[in-house]
């Protein structure tokens, strides 16, 4: 059971059920392959085919799914290329897009707001949004080809996030620097920033193998597979 005090609507509940898994010596590419096979198999078991219907829309869980870097998604939907942009440049983009922002928002939060407002709701068929900027992903390993990005994906289905997964960060020095940056964001007023977890750092110093981890929301998964449109219909189940 997870609890996040983020309000309630048709697809959100503060307390929800999450399945988490971690696999050593794997990365987020392996986890994407695993996820699409898992969901295809679940859909066939529940519905007798790779398709389910929700809100009058037919959603196909047949693998493979589209894989789209988050900054490419933003460029596709807004026309703005945020690659290499500074916090101030992204803040200016938000103003041009007539978004409500405030001074507590760092670079990662600004990008997240743009994606949430202009992109997220458009992905009805399963789509892996990948390669999040490092500012958005304090627990995620840096991307092997671009140190400004991370090896992370979120799976969007019916306009909502279903899964969140990483190549886990297992470098204690890098992790401590990320936590320190989170503390700086907290001092600016970001109420979602993390604190420094010294026990976690110490555990990493003892050693952690390369690992891929994922969390998948079971209530939303049940909604999708059974065609329910409100989370309250499945919470007790």
Tab-separated table of C-alpha atoms in Angstrom:
chain	number	residue	atom	x	y	z
A	1	UNK	CA	0.000	0.000	0.000
A	2	UNK	CA	1.210	3.510	-0.868
A	3	UNK	CA	-0.070	6.816	0.457
A	4	UNK	CA	0.403	10.120	-1.346
A	5	UNK	CA	-1.471	13.186	-0.210
A	6	UNK	CA	-2.278	14.429	-3.713
A	7	UNK	CA	-6.048	14.681	-3.629
A	8	UNK	CA	-8.722	12.482	-5.162
A	9	UNK	CA	-10.496	12.265	-8.518
A	10	UNK	CA	-11.683	9.578	-10.951
A	11	UNK	CA	-8.199	8.124	-11.418
A	12	UNK	CA	-6.412	9.192	-8.182
A	13	UNK	CA	-6.804	7.943	-4.636
A	14	UNK	CA	-4.418	8.962	-1.824
A	15	UNK	CA	-4.008	5.335	-0.761
A	16	UNK	CA	-3.419	2.868	-3.566
A	17	UNK	CA	-1.882	-0.534	-4.194
A	18	UNK	CA	1.449	-0.745	-6.007
A	19	UNK	CA	3.374	-3.786	-7.183
A	20	UNK	CA	7.111	-3.145	-7.067
A	21	UNK	CA	9.796	-5.373	-8.496
A	22	UNK	CA	13.569	-5.153	-8.757
A	23	UNK	CA	15.735	-7.311	-11.013
A	24	UNK	CA	19.510	-7.348	-10.616
A	25	UNK	CA	21.803	-7.118	-13.641
A	26	UNK	CA	18.987	-5.684	-15.810
A	27	UNK	CA	18.243	-2.143	-17.057
A	28	UNK	CA	15.243	-0.091	-18.122
A	29	UNK	CA	15.342	-1.517	-21.667
A	30	UNK	CA	14.880	-5.015	-20.257
A	31	UNK	CA	12.091	-3.714	-18.010
A	32	UNK	CA	10.214	-2.176	-20.963
A	33	UNK	CA	10.329	-5.519	-22.778
A	34	UNK	CA	9.169	-7.314	-19.618
A	35	UNK	CA	6.339	-4.807	-18.987
A	36	UNK	CA	4.776	-5.009	-22.437
A	37	UNK	CA	4.863	-8.831	-22.372
A	38	UNK	CA	3.360	-8.847	-18.859
A	39	UNK	CA	0.492	-6.505	-19.767
A	40	UNK	CA	-0.253	-8.325	-23.028
A	41	UNK	CA	-0.495	-11.607	-21.132
A	42	UNK	CA	-2.723	-10.099	-18.399
A	43	UNK	CA	-5.080	-8.606	-20.998
A	44	UNK	CA	-5.436	-11.945	-22.786
A	45	UNK	CA	-6.095	-13.712	-19.448
A	46	UNK	CA	-8.793	-11.188	-18.441
A	47	UNK	CA	-10.434	-10.355	-21.778
A	48	UNK	CA	-9.553	-13.243	-24.097
A	49	UNK	CA	-7.652	-10.936	-26.454
A	50	UNK	CA	-4.949	-8.240	-26.432
A	51	UNK	CA	-7.651	-5.533	-26.444
A	52	UNK	CA	-9.812	-3.931	-23.772
A	53	UNK	CA	-12.454	-1.202	-23.981
A	54	UNK	CA	-12.678	1.771	-21.619
A	55	UNK	CA	-14.570	5.069	-22.064
A	56	UNK	CA	-15.670	3.764	-25.476
A	57	UNK	CA	-12.026	3.511	-26.583
A	58	UNK	CA	-10.392	0.269	-27.666
A	59	UNK	CA	-6.926	-0.071	-26.159
A	60	UNK	CA	-4.519	-2.680	-27.498
A	61	UNK	CA	-1.948	-4.130	-25.115
A	62	UNK	CA	-0.289	-6.107	-27.898
A	63	UNK	CA	3.495	-5.698	-27.680
A	64	UNK	CA	5.622	-3.833	-28.669
A	65	UNK	CA	4.632	-0.326	-27.489
A	66	UNK	CA	5.858	3.011	-28.800
A	67	UNK	CA	8.955	4.408	-27.009
A	68	UNK	CA	9.221	8.199	-26.939
A	69	UNK	CA	11.776	10.363	-25.059
A	70	UNK	CA	9.982	12.949	-22.900
A	71	UNK	CA	11.695	15.956	-24.488
A	72	UNK	CA	10.714	14.662	-27.945
A	73	UNK	CA	7.130	14.306	-26.689
A	74	UNK	CA	7.137	17.932	-25.529
A	75	UNK	CA	8.597	19.103	-28.847
A	76	UNK	CA	5.980	17.040	-30.711
A	77	UNK	CA	3.044	18.546	-28.781
A	78	UNK	CA	4.227	22.150	-28.144
A	79	UNK	CA	6.823	22.865	-30.831
A	80	UNK	CA	9.425	23.801	-28.187
A	81	UNK	CA	12.750	21.936	-28.082
A	82	UNK	CA	13.932	21.903	-24.450
A	83	UNK	CA	17.144	19.957	-25.087
A	84	UNK	CA	20.048	21.825	-23.476
A	85	UNK	CA	17.791	24.628	-22.199
A	86	UNK	CA	18.528	26.291	-18.857
A	87	UNK	CA	15.991	26.700	-16.065
A	88	UNK	CA	15.408	30.342	-17.020
A	89	UNK	CA	14.895	29.447	-20.699
A	90	UNK	CA	12.349	26.770	-19.738
A	91	UNK	CA	10.649	29.242	-17.399
A	92	UNK	CA	10.305	31.601	-20.390
A	93	UNK	CA	8.805	28.787	-22.484
A	94	UNK	CA	6.213	28.214	-19.730
A	95	UNK	CA	5.289	31.904	-19.859
A	96	UNK	CA	4.924	31.756	-23.645
A	97	UNK	CA	2.662	28.717	-23.213
A	98	UNK	CA	0.607	30.802	-20.727
A	99	UNK	CA	1.157	28.339	-17.875
A	100	UNK	CA	0.812	29.163	-14.183
A	101	UNK	CA	4.234	28.679	-12.559
A	102	UNK	CA	5.994	29.999	-9.456
A	103	UNK	CA	9.504	30.585	-8.164
A	104	UNK	CA	9.624	27.361	-6.131
A	105	UNK	CA	9.675	25.284	-9.326
A	106	UNK	CA	13.066	24.036	-10.483
A	107	UNK	CA	13.946	22.825	-13.955
A	108	UNK	CA	12.562	19.328	-13.402
A	109	UNK	CA	9.244	20.550	-12.013
A	110	UNK	CA	8.801	22.976	-14.930
A	111	UNK	CA	9.384	20.203	-17.491
A	112	UNK	CA	6.987	17.942	-15.582
A	113	UNK	CA	4.292	20.656	-15.646
A	114	UNK	CA	4.698	21.153	-19.420
A	115	UNK	CA	4.440	17.415	-20.056
A	116	UNK	CA	1.437	17.061	-17.755
A	117	UNK	CA	-0.470	19.931	-19.352
A	118	UNK	CA	0.283	19.402	-23.044
A	119	UNK	CA	1.310	15.767	-23.526
A	120	UNK	CA	0.198	13.212	-20.958
A	121	UNK	CA	-3.502	13.076	-21.790
A	122	UNK	CA	-2.818	12.394	-25.478
A	123	UNK	CA	-1.359	8.910	-25.034
A	124	UNK	CA	-4.359	6.582	-25.207
A	125	UNK	CA	-2.559	3.512	-26.575
A	126	UNK	CA	0.286	2.209	-24.340
A	127	UNK	CA	3.330	4.467	-24.805
A	128	UNK	CA	6.653	4.363	-22.967
A	129	UNK	CA	7.786	7.931	-22.202
A	130	UNK	CA	11.555	7.614	-21.680
A	131	UNK	CA	14.842	9.360	-20.897
A	132	UNK	CA	13.749	11.927	-18.311
A	133	UNK	CA	16.079	14.868	-17.499
A	134	UNK	CA	18.268	14.263	-14.464
A	135	UNK	CA	16.469	17.003	-12.476
A	136	UNK	CA	13.228	14.955	-12.629
A	137	UNK	CA	14.739	11.671	-11.476
A	138	UNK	CA	16.884	11.835	-8.319
A	139	UNK	CA	17.043	8.037	-7.861
A	140	UNK	CA	17.796	7.085	-11.463
A	141	UNK	CA	21.050	6.105	-13.183
A	142	UNK	CA	22.396	8.611	-15.704
A	143	UNK	CA	21.724	7.774	-19.352
A	144	UNK	CA	24.633	5.875	-20.885
A	145	UNK	CA	24.677	8.184	-23.953
A	146	UNK	CA	23.720	11.540	-22.399
A	147	UNK	CA	24.632	12.455	-18.782
A	148	UNK	CA	21.952	15.184	-18.748
A	149	UNK	CA	19.256	12.488	-18.981
A	150	UNK	CA	18.374	9.360	-17.004
A	151	UNK	CA	17.395	5.798	-17.862
A	152	UNK	CA	13.794	6.060	-16.763
A	153	UNK	CA	10.414	5.363	-18.312
A	154	UNK	CA	6.781	5.906	-17.428
A	155	UNK	CA	4.101	3.942	-19.257
A	156	UNK	CA	1.128	6.068	-20.310
A	157	UNK	CA	-2.196	4.370	-21.075
A	158	UNK	CA	-5.544	6.110	-21.624
A	159	UNK	CA	-3.885	9.447	-20.854
A	160	UNK	CA	-2.593	8.389	-17.408
A	161	UNK	CA	0.610	6.992	-15.918
A	162	UNK	CA	0.432	3.257	-15.206
A	163	UNK	CA	4.080	2.371	-14.462
A	164	UNK	CA	7.252	4.166	-13.364
A	165	UNK	CA	10.614	2.412	-13.786
A	166	UNK	CA	14.363	3.059	-13.721
A	167	UNK	CA	17.776	1.723	-14.235
A	168	UNK	CA	18.446	2.206	-10.514
A	169	UNK	CA	21.169	4.623	-9.426
A	170	UNK	CA	23.777	2.561	-7.555
A	171	UNK	CA	26.627	5.102	-7.304
A	172	UNK	CA	26.673	6.479	-3.709
A	173	UNK	CA	28.643	9.626	-4.651
A	174	UNK	CA	26.242	10.545	-7.444
A	175	UNK	CA	23.263	9.711	-5.203
A	176	UNK	CA	24.483	11.989	-2.407
A	177	UNK	CA	24.919	14.866	-4.899
A	178	UNK	CA	21.356	14.309	-6.132
A	179	UNK	CA	19.997	14.378	-2.579
A	180	UNK	CA	21.920	17.612	-1.911
A	181	UNK	CA	20.330	19.159	-4.998
A	182	UNK	CA	16.921	18.037	-3.678
A	183	UNK	CA	17.676	19.852	-0.409
A	184	UNK	CA	18.440	23.032	-2.371
A	185	UNK	CA	15.051	22.707	-4.091
A	186	UNK	CA	13.410	22.190	-0.707
A	187	UNK	CA	14.986	25.411	0.556
A	188	UNK	CA	13.483	27.197	-2.465
A	189	UNK	CA	10.055	25.985	-1.362
A	190	UNK	CA	9.547	22.774	-3.371
A	191	UNK	CA	7.387	20.691	-1.016
A	192	UNK	CA	7.941	17.507	-3.090
A	193	UNK	CA	11.748	17.558	-2.834
A	194	UNK	CA	13.450	14.664	-1.056
A	195	UNK	CA	15.539	14.790	2.104
A	196	UNK	CA	19.013	13.241	2.383
A	197	UNK	CA	18.582	9.573	3.291
A	198	UNK	CA	21.894	8.759	4.997
A	199	UNK	CA	20.991	5.119	5.620
A	200	UNK	CA	20.302	4.671	1.904
A	201	UNK	CA	23.650	6.264	0.979
A	202	UNK	CA	25.442	4.002	3.470
A	203	UNK	CA	23.759	0.921	1.993
A	204	UNK	CA	24.891	1.944	-1.494
A	205	UNK	CA	28.443	2.374	-0.184
A	206	UNK	CA	28.420	-1.300	0.834
A	207	UNK	CA	27.408	-2.133	-2.725
A	208	UNK	CA	24.412	-2.636	-4.997
A	209	UNK	CA	24.525	-4.437	-8.354
A	210	UNK	CA	23.192	-2.812	-11.531
A	211	UNK	CA	19.436	-3.185	-11.090
A	212	UNK	CA	16.192	-2.307	-12.824
A	213	UNK	CA	13.136	-1.479	-10.717
A	214	UNK	CA	9.499	-0.768	-11.498
A	215	UNK	CA	6.312	0.221	-9.690
A	216	UNK	CA	2.956	-0.479	-11.337
A	217	UNK	CA	-0.352	0.855	-9.981
A	218	UNK	CA	-2.612	-2.149	-9.444
A	219	UNK	CA	-5.824	-0.135	-9.045
A	220	UNK	CA	-5.315	1.626	-12.394
A	221	UNK	CA	-4.273	-1.654	-14.012
A	222	UNK	CA	-7.515	-3.248	-12.787
A	223	UNK	CA	-9.488	-0.268	-14.112
A	224	UNK	CA	-7.921	-0.613	-17.554
A	225	UNK	CA	-8.351	-4.376	-17.813
A	226	UNK	CA	-11.990	-4.354	-16.644
A	227	UNK	CA	-13.153	-1.184	-18.398
A	228	UNK	CA	-13.941	0.747	-15.206
A	229	UNK	CA	-13.731	4.548	-15.445
A	230	UNK	CA	-13.485	5.443	-11.724
A	231	UNK	CA	-10.873	4.183	-9.275
A	232	UNK	CA	-13.462	3.924	-6.492
A	233	UNK	CA	-15.041	0.987	-8.388
A	234	UNK	CA	-11.903	-1.132	-7.934
A	235	UNK	CA	-10.309	-0.002	-4.644
A	236	UNK	CA	-12.003	-2.632	-2.471
A	237	UNK	CA	-11.320	-5.319	-5.062
